[in-house]
Every structure is written in structure tokens, then in C-alpha cells.
Amino acid sequence: VRVEFLDYEALDDYGWSLEDDDLFRKASHADLDESAHGRLLVQPDESLLEAAENRGFTWPFSCRGGACANCAVYLVEGELSQPTDHIMPDDLAERGFRLSCNGYPVSDELKVVFNVKQLPELDDLIL
Ligand code: FES
């Protein structure tokens, strides 16, 4: 599964929004560091977080068990599974927020913004 990722910090720096239709196009033109915007492959037995780590990236996490939301990502495209035992409220899940520590890709391609834990809506969930 191919994943294109973008660090939420870049949105903050450039004043972009998660709702921007052309977010990833803007990111490709912004000359971002390869740890902030790039692509990686997820193997079938890897969660999204594990895949990022196994390719040498450092993404935020803490509990690795669906209980803290430090590893939260925002889905721009594609689908990431969410096991039932987790902290993400339904309304945020419906908007596209997922946990990368226990999320496994269920579409062939994904576009995700990682490092979204600093968003105010996720603040209460961070332990
Ligand atoms: Fe705590 Fe993913 S690291 S929910």
C-alpha cells in the first residue's frame, strides 16, 4: 500500500488547512524536507505507524495501544482501519481522524497528514 504523507507542522508553517482540496499539490511545490512530505510503502502486517518507523521516520506516538491519540493522523484520501478498542470519538473518526499505531490500510493508496495531535479537537484525548 502506497502512502503519501505530510507533517501537520507544514500546514501550520504555510497557513494551509486540512480541508484544502489541493493540500498535497501545494506540499509538492513547497520544497519540504523529506521527513515532512514524502511517500512510503506499508507492508500487509504493518500498522501505519510501524511502517513509518521501519522506513526511518519519527512520527509521534506514546501508548501504541489506541489509548492516547498522540499518534493521530488525518485521512485525506483512502481508508485506514480502526480496531474497536480505541479512544477516537465517533465524530472525529467520521471527519477522517485515525490512530496510526493500530490503523492498517484498507485501500491501495492513502494520503495522510500525520502529527495532528496538536489540533484543539484532539487535545482532550492526549494523555
Ligand atoms: Fe497512543 Fe496510538 S500511540 S493511541
Tab-separated table of C-alpha atoms and ligand atoms in Angstrom:
chain	number	residue	atom	x	y	z
A	1	VAL	CA	0.000	0.000	0.000
A	2	ARG	CA	1.426	3.326	-1.034
A	3	VAL	CA	1.127	6.208	1.384
A	4	GLU	CA	1.810	9.853	0.732
A	5	PHE	CA	2.303	11.696	3.998
A	6	LEU	CA	2.537	15.269	5.162
A	7	ASP	CA	3.548	16.694	8.531
A	8	TYR	CA	0.898	18.879	10.161
A	9	GLU	CA	3.644	21.342	11.027
A	10	ALA	CA	3.947	22.231	7.369
A	11	LEU	CA	0.265	23.225	7.356
A	12	ASP	CA	0.924	25.384	10.363
A	13	ASP	CA	4.017	26.967	8.821
A	14	TYR	CA	2.394	27.700	5.458
A	15	GLY	CA	-1.101	28.506	6.706
A	16	TRP	CA	-2.713	25.595	4.845
A	17	SER	CA	-5.833	23.829	6.087
A	18	LEU	CA	-6.735	20.136	6.355
A	19	GLU	CA	-9.746	20.934	4.157
A	20	ASP	CA	-7.664	22.368	1.282
A	21	ASP	CA	-8.508	20.379	-1.847
A	22	ASP	CA	-5.030	20.806	-3.240
A	23	LEU	CA	-3.135	20.290	0.002
A	24	PHE	CA	-0.797	17.636	-1.354
A	25	ARG	CA	-0.209	19.530	-4.580
A	26	LYS	CA	0.817	22.557	-2.569
A	27	ALA	CA	3.067	20.342	-0.471
A	28	SER	CA	4.820	19.002	-3.587
A	29	HIS	CA	5.626	22.533	-4.664
A	30	ALA	CA	6.826	23.693	-1.276
A	31	ASP	CA	10.254	22.042	-1.196
A	32	LEU	CA	9.595	20.394	2.160
A	33	ASP	CA	12.063	18.190	3.964
A	34	GLU	CA	11.661	14.503	3.041
A	35	SER	CA	10.595	13.679	6.577
A	36	ALA	CA	7.785	16.261	6.325
A	37	HIS	CA	6.378	15.251	2.956
A	38	GLY	CA	7.006	12.076	1.016
A	39	ARG	CA	5.900	8.553	0.277
A	40	LEU	CA	6.313	5.203	1.935
A	41	LEU	CA	5.119	1.654	1.418
A	42	VAL	CA	3.149	-0.207	4.076
A	43	GLN	CA	3.517	-3.996	4.171
A	44	PRO	CA	0.413	-6.077	4.984
A	45	ASP	CA	1.500	-6.868	8.536
A	46	GLU	CA	2.438	-3.306	9.430
A	47	SER	CA	0.357	-0.611	11.077
A	48	LEU	CA	0.819	2.820	9.548
A	49	LEU	CA	2.992	3.896	12.480
A	50	GLU	CA	5.171	0.785	12.235
A	51	ALA	CA	5.627	1.312	8.522
A	52	ALA	CA	6.772	4.899	9.061
A	53	GLU	CA	9.205	3.808	11.762
A	54	ASN	CA	10.504	0.886	9.742
A	55	ARG	CA	11.320	3.313	6.913
A	56	GLY	CA	13.268	5.523	9.286
A	57	PHE	CA	10.701	8.210	10.073
A	58	THR	CA	9.923	9.524	13.524
A	59	TRP	CA	6.192	10.063	13.974
A	60	PRO	CA	4.610	10.918	17.321
A	61	PHE	CA	3.243	8.112	19.485
A	62	SER	CA	3.025	7.141	23.116
A	63	CYS	CA	0.940	4.163	24.228
A	64	ARG	CA	0.873	2.171	20.951
A	65	GLY	CA	-2.408	0.703	22.152
A	66	GLY	CA	-5.178	3.015	20.972
A	67	ALA	CA	-5.461	4.842	24.286
A	68	CYS	CA	-3.796	8.235	23.900
A	69	ALA	CA	-4.190	9.808	20.415
A	70	ASN	CA	-0.584	11.004	20.240
A	71	CYS	CA	-0.259	9.005	17.029
A	72	ALA	CA	-3.350	10.541	15.383
A	73	VAL	CA	-3.378	11.125	11.623
A	74	TYR	CA	-5.890	12.736	9.306
A	75	LEU	CA	-7.014	10.848	6.206
A	76	VAL	CA	-7.157	12.996	3.094
A	77	GLU	CA	-7.624	10.004	0.802
A	78	GLY	CA	-8.055	6.260	1.283
A	79	GLU	CA	-9.081	4.301	4.348
A	80	LEU	CA	-7.299	3.128	7.447
A	81	SER	CA	-8.884	0.506	9.686
A	82	GLN	CA	-9.701	1.334	13.260
A	83	PRO	CA	-9.993	-1.544	15.725
A	84	THR	CA	-12.909	-1.196	18.134
A	85	ASP	CA	-10.809	-0.769	21.249
A	86	HIS	CA	-9.613	2.814	20.928
A	87	ILE	CA	-10.025	6.354	22.169
A	88	MET	CA	-11.035	8.169	18.977
A	89	PRO	CA	-14.582	9.560	19.299
A	90	ASP	CA	-17.042	8.750	16.502
A	91	ASP	CA	-17.421	12.335	15.339
A	92	LEU	CA	-13.674	12.728	14.841
A	93	ALA	CA	-13.435	9.334	13.166
A	94	GLU	CA	-16.177	10.398	10.787
A	95	ARG	CA	-14.209	13.507	9.900
A	96	GLY	CA	-11.249	11.315	8.955
A	97	PHE	CA	-9.131	11.149	12.076
A	98	ARG	CA	-7.494	7.805	12.793
A	99	LEU	CA	-4.838	6.355	15.065
A	100	SER	CA	-1.693	5.267	13.245
A	101	CYS	CA	-0.499	2.853	15.959
A	102	ASN	CA	-3.361	0.431	15.363
A	103	GLY	CA	-4.536	1.549	11.933
A	104	TYR	CA	-3.940	-0.757	8.975
A	105	PRO	CA	-4.507	0.447	5.401
A	106	VAL	CA	-7.596	-0.992	3.749
A	107	SER	CA	-7.250	0.894	0.460
A	108	ASP	CA	-4.442	0.646	-2.105
A	109	GLU	CA	-3.405	4.230	-1.683
A	110	LEU	CA	-3.526	6.629	1.220
A	111	LYS	CA	-2.881	10.281	1.712
A	112	VAL	CA	-2.439	11.214	5.362
A	113	VAL	CA	-1.450	14.194	7.437
A	114	PHE	CA	0.452	12.963	10.491
A	115	ASN	CA	1.307	14.837	13.683
A	116	VAL	CA	-2.225	16.209	14.049
A	117	LYS	CA	-2.238	15.691	17.815
A	118	GLN	CA	-1.705	19.428	18.292
A	119	LEU	CA	-5.176	20.196	16.934
A	120	PRO	CA	-7.511	21.563	19.619
A	121	GLU	CA	-10.133	18.888	18.931
A	122	LEU	CA	-7.620	16.185	19.845
A	123	ASP	CA	-6.221	17.960	22.852
A	124	ASP	CA	-8.565	16.314	25.364
A	125	LEU	CA	-7.588	12.860	24.165
A	126	ILE	CA	-3.869	13.286	24.590
A	127	LEU	CA	-2.648	11.580	27.751
B	1	FES	FE1	-1.494	6.010	21.786
B	1	FES	FE2	-1.654	5.407	19.171
B	1	FES	S1	0.117	5.786	20.345
B	1	FES	S2	-3.255	5.733	20.556
